[in-house]
């Protein structure tokens, strides 16, 4: 009987820890991939899955953010620097509320590099009630592209990042805007898996490769349906 009462008491004590749902981050991990000097903004979607109002503040930023890089957290139109304004970054959530006006803005900096960082938010009334926003970045320097392909109608660089696991970028420059150019991606054994028409009004092609199996692929530049150059793309 005493054992039963002890188990019952422990269960009652532990029950609140598991019965109340916490805030959940619904958006995917933030990925900032681009060239030196660029600034990108990603949406952070969170939801209070409990039946109680919750208030959170940013406790700390963990990771390897470079000295030339800047991170900002924007709540609506108001943006804050998490390295200097921790106490000002507050998020209030009503029971069941879904928040979509929270953003992470990242300046990629002035050097070629890659890394990751995390933002840890904690409940003002319970430090064990936290949620974490994860981000990674990959900064490229176009000037280091020694294998640039120049054609009379268009010039292209190399895919970056390479290897890639979600999206791959390809910079290009039209010399003849009337030329028809495209990028074709093929598997290692030559099977076509994707094709992208290059837009003369743009300068960067963004290719979604998340659905491709890990392995070696090849991307080919076609101009007026003529094979100009083929290069390797590695998918992780």
PDB file of C-alpha atoms in Angstrom:
ATOM      1  CA  UNK A   1       0.000   0.000   0.000  1.00  0.00           C
ATOM      2  CA  UNK A   2       2.800   2.388   0.901  1.00  0.00           C
ATOM      3  CA  UNK A   3       4.533   1.604  -2.399  1.00  0.00           C
ATOM      4  CA  UNK A   4       1.338   2.360  -4.288  1.00  0.00           C
ATOM      5  CA  UNK A   5       0.902   5.699  -2.523  1.00  0.00           C
ATOM      6  CA  UNK A   6       4.522   6.602  -3.229  1.00  0.00           C
ATOM      7  CA  UNK A   7       4.128   5.834  -6.933  1.00  0.00           C
ATOM      8  CA  UNK A   8       0.867   7.800  -7.035  1.00  0.00           C
ATOM      9  CA  UNK A   9       2.494  10.822  -5.374  1.00  0.00           C
ATOM     10  CA  UNK A  10       5.419  10.764  -7.825  1.00  0.00           C
ATOM     11  CA  UNK A  11       3.009  10.505 -10.744  1.00  0.00           C
ATOM     12  CA  UNK A  12       1.037  13.522  -9.551  1.00  0.00           C
ATOM     13  CA  UNK A  13       4.221  15.521  -9.122  1.00  0.00           C
ATOM     14  CA  UNK A  14       5.500  14.679 -12.584  1.00  0.00           C
ATOM     15  CA  UNK A  15       2.172  15.030 -14.375  1.00  0.00           C
ATOM     16  CA  UNK A  16       2.267  18.845 -14.839  1.00  0.00           C
ATOM     17  CA  UNK A  17       5.630  18.556 -16.561  1.00  0.00           C
ATOM     18  CA  UNK A  18       4.178  16.409 -19.328  1.00  0.00           C
ATOM     19  CA  UNK A  19       0.525  17.439 -19.456  1.00  0.00           C
ATOM     20  CA  UNK A  20       1.129  21.015 -20.629  1.00  0.00           C
ATOM     21  CA  UNK A  21       2.351  21.341 -24.222  1.00  0.00           C
ATOM     22  CA  UNK A  22       5.156  23.786 -24.885  1.00  0.00           C
ATOM     23  CA  UNK A  23       5.764  26.271 -27.669  1.00  0.00           C
ATOM     24  CA  UNK A  24       6.691  24.495 -30.885  1.00  0.00           C
ATOM     25  CA  UNK A  25       8.781  25.865 -33.751  1.00  0.00           C
ATOM     26  CA  UNK A  26       6.885  24.986 -36.941  1.00  0.00           C
ATOM     27  CA  UNK A  27       9.229  26.577 -39.476  1.00  0.00           C
ATOM     28  CA  UNK A  28      12.208  24.683 -40.835  1.00  0.00           C
ATOM     29  CA  UNK A  29      15.778  25.386 -39.790  1.00  0.00           C
ATOM     30  CA  UNK A  30      16.850  28.768 -41.164  1.00  0.00           C
ATOM     31  CA  UNK A  31      19.342  28.489 -44.011  1.00  0.00           C
ATOM     32  CA  UNK A  32      21.241  31.578 -45.143  1.00  0.00           C
ATOM     33  CA  UNK A  33      23.107  30.744 -48.346  1.00  0.00           C
ATOM     34  CA  UNK A  34      24.495  33.461 -50.571  1.00  0.00           C
ATOM     35  CA  UNK A  35      27.290  35.756 -51.610  1.00  0.00           C
ATOM     36  CA  UNK A  36      29.433  38.111 -49.560  1.00  0.00           C
ATOM     37  CA  UNK A  37      27.593  41.307 -48.657  1.00  0.00           C
ATOM     38  CA  UNK A  38      24.083  39.886 -49.024  1.00  0.00           C
ATOM     39  CA  UNK A  39      21.309  40.224 -46.436  1.00  0.00           C
ATOM     40  CA  UNK A  40      18.567  37.630 -46.113  1.00  0.00           C
ATOM     41  CA  UNK A  41      15.416  37.343 -44.019  1.00  0.00           C
ATOM     42  CA  UNK A  42      13.704  34.116 -42.930  1.00  0.00           C
ATOM     43  CA  UNK A  43      10.331  33.669 -41.268  1.00  0.00           C
ATOM     44  CA  UNK A  44      10.078  31.912 -37.898  1.00  0.00           C
ATOM     45  CA  UNK A  45       6.700  30.306 -37.227  1.00  0.00           C
ATOM     46  CA  UNK A  46       5.904  29.281 -33.659  1.00  0.00           C
ATOM     47  CA  UNK A  47       2.786  28.092 -31.881  1.00  0.00           C
ATOM     48  CA  UNK A  48       1.716  28.003 -28.263  1.00  0.00           C
ATOM     49  CA  UNK A  49       0.180  24.558 -27.981  1.00  0.00           C
ATOM     50  CA  UNK A  50      -0.824  25.009 -24.354  1.00  0.00           C
ATOM     51  CA  UNK A  51      -4.011  26.481 -22.902  1.00  0.00           C
ATOM     52  CA  UNK A  52      -2.117  29.170 -20.987  1.00  0.00           C
ATOM     53  CA  UNK A  53      -0.652  32.531 -21.917  1.00  0.00           C
ATOM     54  CA  UNK A  54       3.129  32.382 -22.218  1.00  0.00           C
ATOM     55  CA  UNK A  55       5.809  35.086 -22.254  1.00  0.00           C
ATOM     56  CA  UNK A  56       9.305  34.406 -23.563  1.00  0.00           C
ATOM     57  CA  UNK A  57      12.536  36.376 -23.703  1.00  0.00           C
ATOM     58  CA  UNK A  58      15.727  35.609 -25.586  1.00  0.00           C
ATOM     59  CA  UNK A  59      18.177  34.162 -23.069  1.00  0.00           C
ATOM     60  CA  UNK A  60      21.215  33.850 -25.297  1.00  0.00           C
ATOM     61  CA  UNK A  61      22.606  33.336 -28.793  1.00  0.00           C
ATOM     62  CA  UNK A  62      24.886  30.323 -29.162  1.00  0.00           C
ATOM     63  CA  UNK A  63      27.111  29.663 -32.174  1.00  0.00           C
ATOM     64  CA  UNK A  64      29.903  31.006 -34.342  1.00  0.00           C
ATOM     65  CA  UNK A  65      28.658  34.259 -35.836  1.00  0.00           C
ATOM     66  CA  UNK A  66      31.543  36.207 -37.418  1.00  0.00           C
ATOM     67  CA  UNK A  67      32.545  39.741 -36.469  1.00  0.00           C
ATOM     68  CA  UNK A  68      31.445  41.099 -39.863  1.00  0.00           C
ATOM     69  CA  UNK A  69      28.075  39.323 -39.698  1.00  0.00           C
ATOM     70  CA  UNK A  70      24.965  40.739 -38.091  1.00  0.00           C
ATOM     71  CA  UNK A  71      21.915  38.952 -36.738  1.00  0.00           C
ATOM     72  CA  UNK A  72      18.611  40.705 -36.121  1.00  0.00           C
ATOM     73  CA  UNK A  73      15.396  39.360 -34.668  1.00  0.00           C
ATOM     74  CA  UNK A  74      12.313  41.162 -35.928  1.00  0.00           C
ATOM     75  CA  UNK A  75       8.966  41.052 -34.181  1.00  0.00           C
ATOM     76  CA  UNK A  76       6.643  42.632 -36.694  1.00  0.00           C
ATOM     77  CA  UNK A  77       8.328  45.849 -37.854  1.00  0.00           C
ATOM     78  CA  UNK A  78      10.566  46.156 -34.791  1.00  0.00           C
ATOM     79  CA  UNK A  79      14.049  44.631 -35.113  1.00  0.00           C
ATOM     80  CA  UNK A  80      16.603  43.964 -32.368  1.00  0.00           C
ATOM     81  CA  UNK A  81      20.263  42.998 -32.163  1.00  0.00           C
ATOM     82  CA  UNK A  82      20.416  39.819 -29.995  1.00  0.00           C
ATOM     83  CA  UNK A  83      24.074  40.485 -29.129  1.00  0.00           C
ATOM     84  CA  UNK A  84      23.175  43.799 -27.479  1.00  0.00           C
ATOM     85  CA  UNK A  85      19.434  43.867 -26.763  1.00  0.00           C
ATOM     86  CA  UNK A  86      18.610  40.517 -25.165  1.00  0.00           C
ATOM     87  CA  UNK A  87      16.250  41.978 -22.600  1.00  0.00           C
ATOM     88  CA  UNK A  88      14.221  43.807 -25.248  1.00  0.00           C
ATOM     89  CA  UNK A  89      13.393  40.716 -27.295  1.00  0.00           C
ATOM     90  CA  UNK A  90      10.105  39.517 -25.823  1.00  0.00           C
ATOM     91  CA  UNK A  91       7.383  37.326 -27.303  1.00  0.00           C
ATOM     92  CA  UNK A  92       3.925  36.985 -25.769  1.00  0.00           C
ATOM     93  CA  UNK A  93       1.708  34.113 -26.853  1.00  0.00           C
ATOM     94  CA  UNK A  94      -1.965  33.651 -26.154  1.00  0.00           C
ATOM     95  CA  UNK A  95      -3.314  30.134 -25.552  1.00  0.00           C
ATOM     96  CA  UNK A  96      -3.103  28.238 -28.854  1.00  0.00           C
ATOM     97  CA  UNK A  97      -1.759  31.283 -30.713  1.00  0.00           C
ATOM     98  CA  UNK A  98       0.150  30.835 -33.983  1.00  0.00           C
ATOM     99  CA  UNK A  99       2.762  33.546 -34.585  1.00  0.00           C
ATOM    100  CA  UNK A 100       3.902  34.268 -38.151  1.00  0.00           C
ATOM    101  CA  UNK A 101       5.302  37.805 -37.857  1.00  0.00           C
ATOM    102  CA  UNK A 102       8.600  36.743 -36.270  1.00  0.00           C
ATOM    103  CA  UNK A 103      11.656  37.025 -38.544  1.00  0.00           C
ATOM    104  CA  UNK A 104      15.379  36.361 -38.474  1.00  0.00           C
ATOM    105  CA  UNK A 105      17.512  38.739 -40.547  1.00  0.00           C
ATOM    106  CA  UNK A 106      21.138  37.866 -41.296  1.00  0.00           C
ATOM    107  CA  UNK A 107      23.927  39.885 -42.931  1.00  0.00           C
ATOM    108  CA  UNK A 108      26.264  37.352 -44.555  1.00  0.00           C
ATOM    109  CA  UNK A 109      29.376  39.446 -43.911  1.00  0.00           C
ATOM    110  CA  UNK A 110      32.521  40.179 -45.914  1.00  0.00           C
ATOM    111  CA  UNK A 111      34.425  36.872 -45.920  1.00  0.00           C
ATOM    112  CA  UNK A 112      33.765  33.424 -47.334  1.00  0.00           C
ATOM    113  CA  UNK A 113      32.713  31.187 -44.452  1.00  0.00           C
ATOM    114  CA  UNK A 114      30.056  28.867 -43.072  1.00  0.00           C
ATOM    115  CA  UNK A 115      28.697  28.015 -39.657  1.00  0.00           C
ATOM    116  CA  UNK A 116      25.608  27.781 -37.480  1.00  0.00           C
ATOM    117  CA  UNK A 117      23.951  29.451 -34.498  1.00  0.00           C
ATOM    118  CA  UNK A 118      20.999  28.970 -32.167  1.00  0.00           C
ATOM    119  CA  UNK A 119      18.599  31.351 -30.444  1.00  0.00           C
ATOM    120  CA  UNK A 120      17.384  30.127 -27.046  1.00  0.00           C
ATOM    121  CA  UNK A 121      14.079  31.561 -25.805  1.00  0.00           C
ATOM    122  CA  UNK A 122      12.955  30.926 -22.220  1.00  0.00           C
ATOM    123  CA  UNK A 123       9.658  31.381 -20.424  1.00  0.00           C
ATOM    124  CA  UNK A 124       9.869  34.338 -18.036  1.00  0.00           C
ATOM    125  CA  UNK A 125       8.212  32.264 -15.290  1.00  0.00           C
ATOM    126  CA  UNK A 126       9.882  28.918 -15.940  1.00  0.00           C
ATOM    127  CA  UNK A 127      13.464  28.681 -17.231  1.00  0.00           C
ATOM    128  CA  UNK A 128      12.963  25.028 -18.110  1.00  0.00           C
ATOM    129  CA  UNK A 129      10.252  25.963 -20.602  1.00  0.00           C
ATOM    130  CA  UNK A 130      12.301  26.885 -23.676  1.00  0.00           C
ATOM    131  CA  UNK A 131      12.246  26.729 -27.446  1.00  0.00           C
ATOM    132  CA  UNK A 132      15.223  26.946 -29.800  1.00  0.00           C
ATOM    133  CA  UNK A 133      15.515  28.464 -33.268  1.00  0.00           C
ATOM    134  CA  UNK A 134      18.308  26.855 -35.304  1.00  0.00           C
ATOM    135  CA  UNK A 135      20.094  28.433 -38.280  1.00  0.00           C
ATOM    136  CA  UNK A 136      23.010  27.649 -40.590  1.00  0.00           C
ATOM    137  CA  UNK A 137      24.845  29.841 -43.076  1.00  0.00           C
ATOM    138  CA  UNK A 138      27.154  29.388 -46.050  1.00  0.00           C
ATOM    139  CA  UNK A 139      28.794  32.498 -47.509  1.00  0.00           C
ATOM    140  CA  UNK A 140      30.545  32.336 -50.888  1.00  0.00           C
ATOM    141  CA  UNK A 141      32.925  34.731 -52.619  1.00  0.00           C
ATOM    142  CA  UNK A 142      32.219  34.940 -56.385  1.00  0.00           C
ATOM    143  CA  UNK A 143      35.710  36.354 -56.962  1.00  0.00           C
ATOM    144  CA  UNK A 144      37.188  33.036 -55.864  1.00  0.00           C
ATOM    145  CA  UNK A 145      35.388  31.256 -58.678  1.00  0.00           C
ATOM    146  CA  UNK A 146      38.369  30.311 -60.863  1.00  0.00           C
ATOM    147  CA  UNK A 147      36.381  28.053 -63.172  1.00  0.00           C
ATOM    148  CA  UNK A 148      33.992  30.596 -64.609  1.00  0.00           C
ATOM    149  CA  UNK A 149      32.633  29.603 -68.000  1.00  0.00           C
ATOM    150  CA  UNK A 150      32.420  32.391 -70.567  1.00  0.00           C
ATOM    151  CA  UNK A 151      30.251  31.946 -73.622  1.00  0.00           C
ATOM    152  CA  UNK A 152      29.536  34.639 -76.171  1.00  0.00           C
ATOM    153  CA  UNK A 153      25.922  34.817 -74.967  1.00  0.00           C
ATOM    154  CA  UNK A 154      26.219  34.047 -71.250  1.00  0.00           C
ATOM    155  CA  UNK A 155      28.766  33.487 -68.474  1.00  0.00           C
ATOM    156  CA  UNK A 156      28.167  31.152 -65.525  1.00  0.00           C
ATOM    157  CA  UNK A 157      30.079  30.313 -62.363  1.00  0.00           C
ATOM    158  CA  UNK A 158      30.079  27.154 -60.287  1.00  0.00           C
ATOM    159  CA  UNK A 159      27.227  25.871 -58.163  1.00  0.00           C
ATOM    160  CA  UNK A 160      27.447  26.796 -54.476  1.00  0.00           C
ATOM    161  CA  UNK A 161      27.434  25.410 -51.906  1.00  0.00           C
ATOM    162  CA  UNK A 162      28.826  22.216 -53.359  1.00  0.00           C
ATOM    163  CA  UNK A 163      28.139  19.714 -51.789  1.00  0.00           C
ATOM    164  CA  UNK A 164      24.537  20.853 -51.217  1.00  0.00           C
ATOM    165  CA  UNK A 165      21.652  19.318 -49.319  1.00  0.00           C
ATOM    166  CA  UNK A 166      18.641  21.631 -49.757  1.00  0.00           C
ATOM    167  CA  UNK A 167      19.213  24.345 -52.335  1.00  0.00           C
ATOM    168  CA  UNK A 168      22.035  25.073 -54.751  1.00  0.00           C
ATOM    169  CA  UNK A 169      22.806  28.461 -56.288  1.00  0.00           C
ATOM    170  CA  UNK A 170      24.323  29.286 -59.654  1.00  0.00           C
ATOM    171  CA  UNK A 171      25.376  32.814 -60.624  1.00  0.00           C
ATOM    172  CA  UNK A 172      25.219  33.834 -64.259  1.00  0.00           C
ATOM    173  CA  UNK A 173      25.462  36.920 -66.448  1.00  0.00           C
ATOM    174  CA  UNK A 174      23.672  37.370 -69.762  1.00  0.00           C
ATOM    175  CA  UNK A 175      25.642  39.009 -72.562  1.00  0.00           C
ATOM    176  CA  UNK A 176      22.917  38.465 -75.148  1.00  0.00           C
ATOM    177  CA  UNK A 177      19.490  38.715 -73.512  1.00  0.00           C
ATOM    178  CA  UNK A 178      17.840  37.252 -76.608  1.00  0.00           C
ATOM    179  CA  UNK A 179      19.682  33.954 -76.221  1.00  0.00           C
ATOM    180  CA  UNK A 180      17.789  30.967 -74.841  1.00  0.00           C
ATOM    181  CA  UNK A 181      19.758  29.285 -72.054  1.00  0.00           C
ATOM    182  CA  UNK A 182      18.915  26.560 -69.585  1.00  0.00           C
ATOM    183  CA  UNK A 183      20.513  24.335 -66.950  1.00  0.00           C
ATOM    184  CA  UNK A 184      19.823  20.601 -67.066  1.00  0.00           C
ATOM    185  CA  UNK A 185      20.609  18.311 -64.117  1.00  0.00           C
ATOM    186  CA  UNK A 186      21.295  14.649 -64.733  1.00  0.00           C
ATOM    187  CA  UNK A 187      22.072  11.721 -62.476  1.00  0.00           C
ATOM    188  CA  UNK A 188      25.449  10.012 -62.472  1.00  0.00           C
ATOM    189  CA  UNK A 189      24.201   7.532 -65.087  1.00  0.00           C
ATOM    190  CA  UNK A 190      22.748  10.261 -67.288  1.00  0.00           C
ATOM    191  CA  UNK A 191      19.060  10.256 -66.345  1.00  0.00           C
ATOM    192  CA  UNK A 192      17.513  13.767 -66.406  1.00  0.00           C
ATOM    193  CA  UNK A 193      16.181  14.862 -63.008  1.00  0.00           C
ATOM    194  CA  UNK A 194      15.522  18.609 -63.404  1.00  0.00           C
ATOM    195  CA  UNK A 195      15.675  21.488 -65.881  1.00  0.00           C
ATOM    196  CA  UNK A 196      15.742  25.263 -65.303  1.00  0.00           C
ATOM    197  CA  UNK A 197      15.325  28.009 -67.871  1.00  0.00           C
ATOM    198  CA  UNK A 198      17.629  30.960 -67.153  1.00  0.00           C
ATOM    199  CA  UNK A 199      15.902  34.336 -66.866  1.00  0.00           C
ATOM    200  CA  UNK A 200      17.780  37.233 -68.551  1.00  0.00           C
ATOM    201  CA  UNK A 201      16.396  39.631 -65.939  1.00  0.00           C
ATOM    202  CA  UNK A 202      17.986  37.652 -63.073  1.00  0.00           C
ATOM    203  CA  UNK A 203      21.581  36.834 -62.135  1.00  0.00           C
ATOM    204  CA  UNK A 204      21.229  33.854 -59.778  1.00  0.00           C
ATOM    205  CA  UNK A 205      19.473  30.532 -60.293  1.00  0.00           C
ATOM    206  CA  UNK A 206      18.162  28.837 -57.150  1.00  0.00           C
ATOM    207  CA  UNK A 207      17.730  25.084 -57.562  1.00  0.00           C
ATOM    208  CA  UNK A 208      15.721  23.041 -55.075  1.00  0.00           C
ATOM    209  CA  UNK A 209      17.558  19.742 -54.657  1.00  0.00           C
ATOM    210  CA  UNK A 210      15.971  18.601 -51.415  1.00  0.00           C
ATOM    211  CA  UNK A 211      14.134  15.800 -53.205  1.00  0.00           C
ATOM    212  CA  UNK A 212      17.271  14.329 -54.799  1.00  0.00           C
ATOM    213  CA  UNK A 213      18.958  11.300 -53.336  1.00  0.00           C
ATOM    214  CA  UNK A 214      22.499  11.813 -52.004  1.00  0.00           C
ATOM    215  CA  UNK A 215      25.122  11.244 -54.655  1.00  0.00           C
ATOM    216  CA  UNK A 216      26.899  12.735 -57.648  1.00  0.00           C
ATOM    217  CA  UNK A 217      24.961  14.648 -60.313  1.00  0.00           C
ATOM    218  CA  UNK A 218      25.951  16.719 -63.324  1.00  0.00           C
ATOM    219  CA  UNK A 219      24.549  20.055 -64.431  1.00  0.00           C
ATOM    220  CA  UNK A 220      24.864  21.207 -68.035  1.00  0.00           C
ATOM    221  CA  UNK A 221      24.528  24.645 -69.582  1.00  0.00           C
ATOM    222  CA  UNK A 222      22.629  24.655 -72.874  1.00  0.00           C
ATOM    223  CA  UNK A 223      22.538  27.757 -75.082  1.00  0.00           C
ATOM    224  CA  UNK A 224      20.164  27.569 -78.050  1.00  0.00           C
ATOM    225  CA  UNK A 225      19.932  23.822 -77.316  1.00  0.00           C
ATOM    226  CA  UNK A 226      23.688  23.371 -77.684  1.00  0.00           C
ATOM    227  CA  UNK A 227      25.694  21.726 -74.926  1.00  0.00           C
ATOM    228  CA  UNK A 228      28.207  24.318 -73.703  1.00  0.00           C
ATOM    229  CA  UNK A 229      29.681  22.900 -70.502  1.00  0.00           C
ATOM    230  CA  UNK A 230      28.979  20.188 -67.926  1.00  0.00           C
ATOM    231  CA  UNK A 231      30.005  20.357 -64.257  1.00  0.00           C
ATOM    232  CA  UNK A 232      29.625  18.194 -61.165  1.00  0.00           C
ATOM    233  CA  UNK A 233      27.134  18.710 -58.333  1.00  0.00           C
ATOM    234  CA  UNK A 234      27.313  16.665 -55.129  1.00  0.00           C
ATOM    235  CA  UNK A 235      24.132  16.183 -53.101  1.00  0.00           C
ATOM    236  CA  UNK A 236      24.532  15.238 -49.434  1.00  0.00           C
TER     237      UNK A 236
END
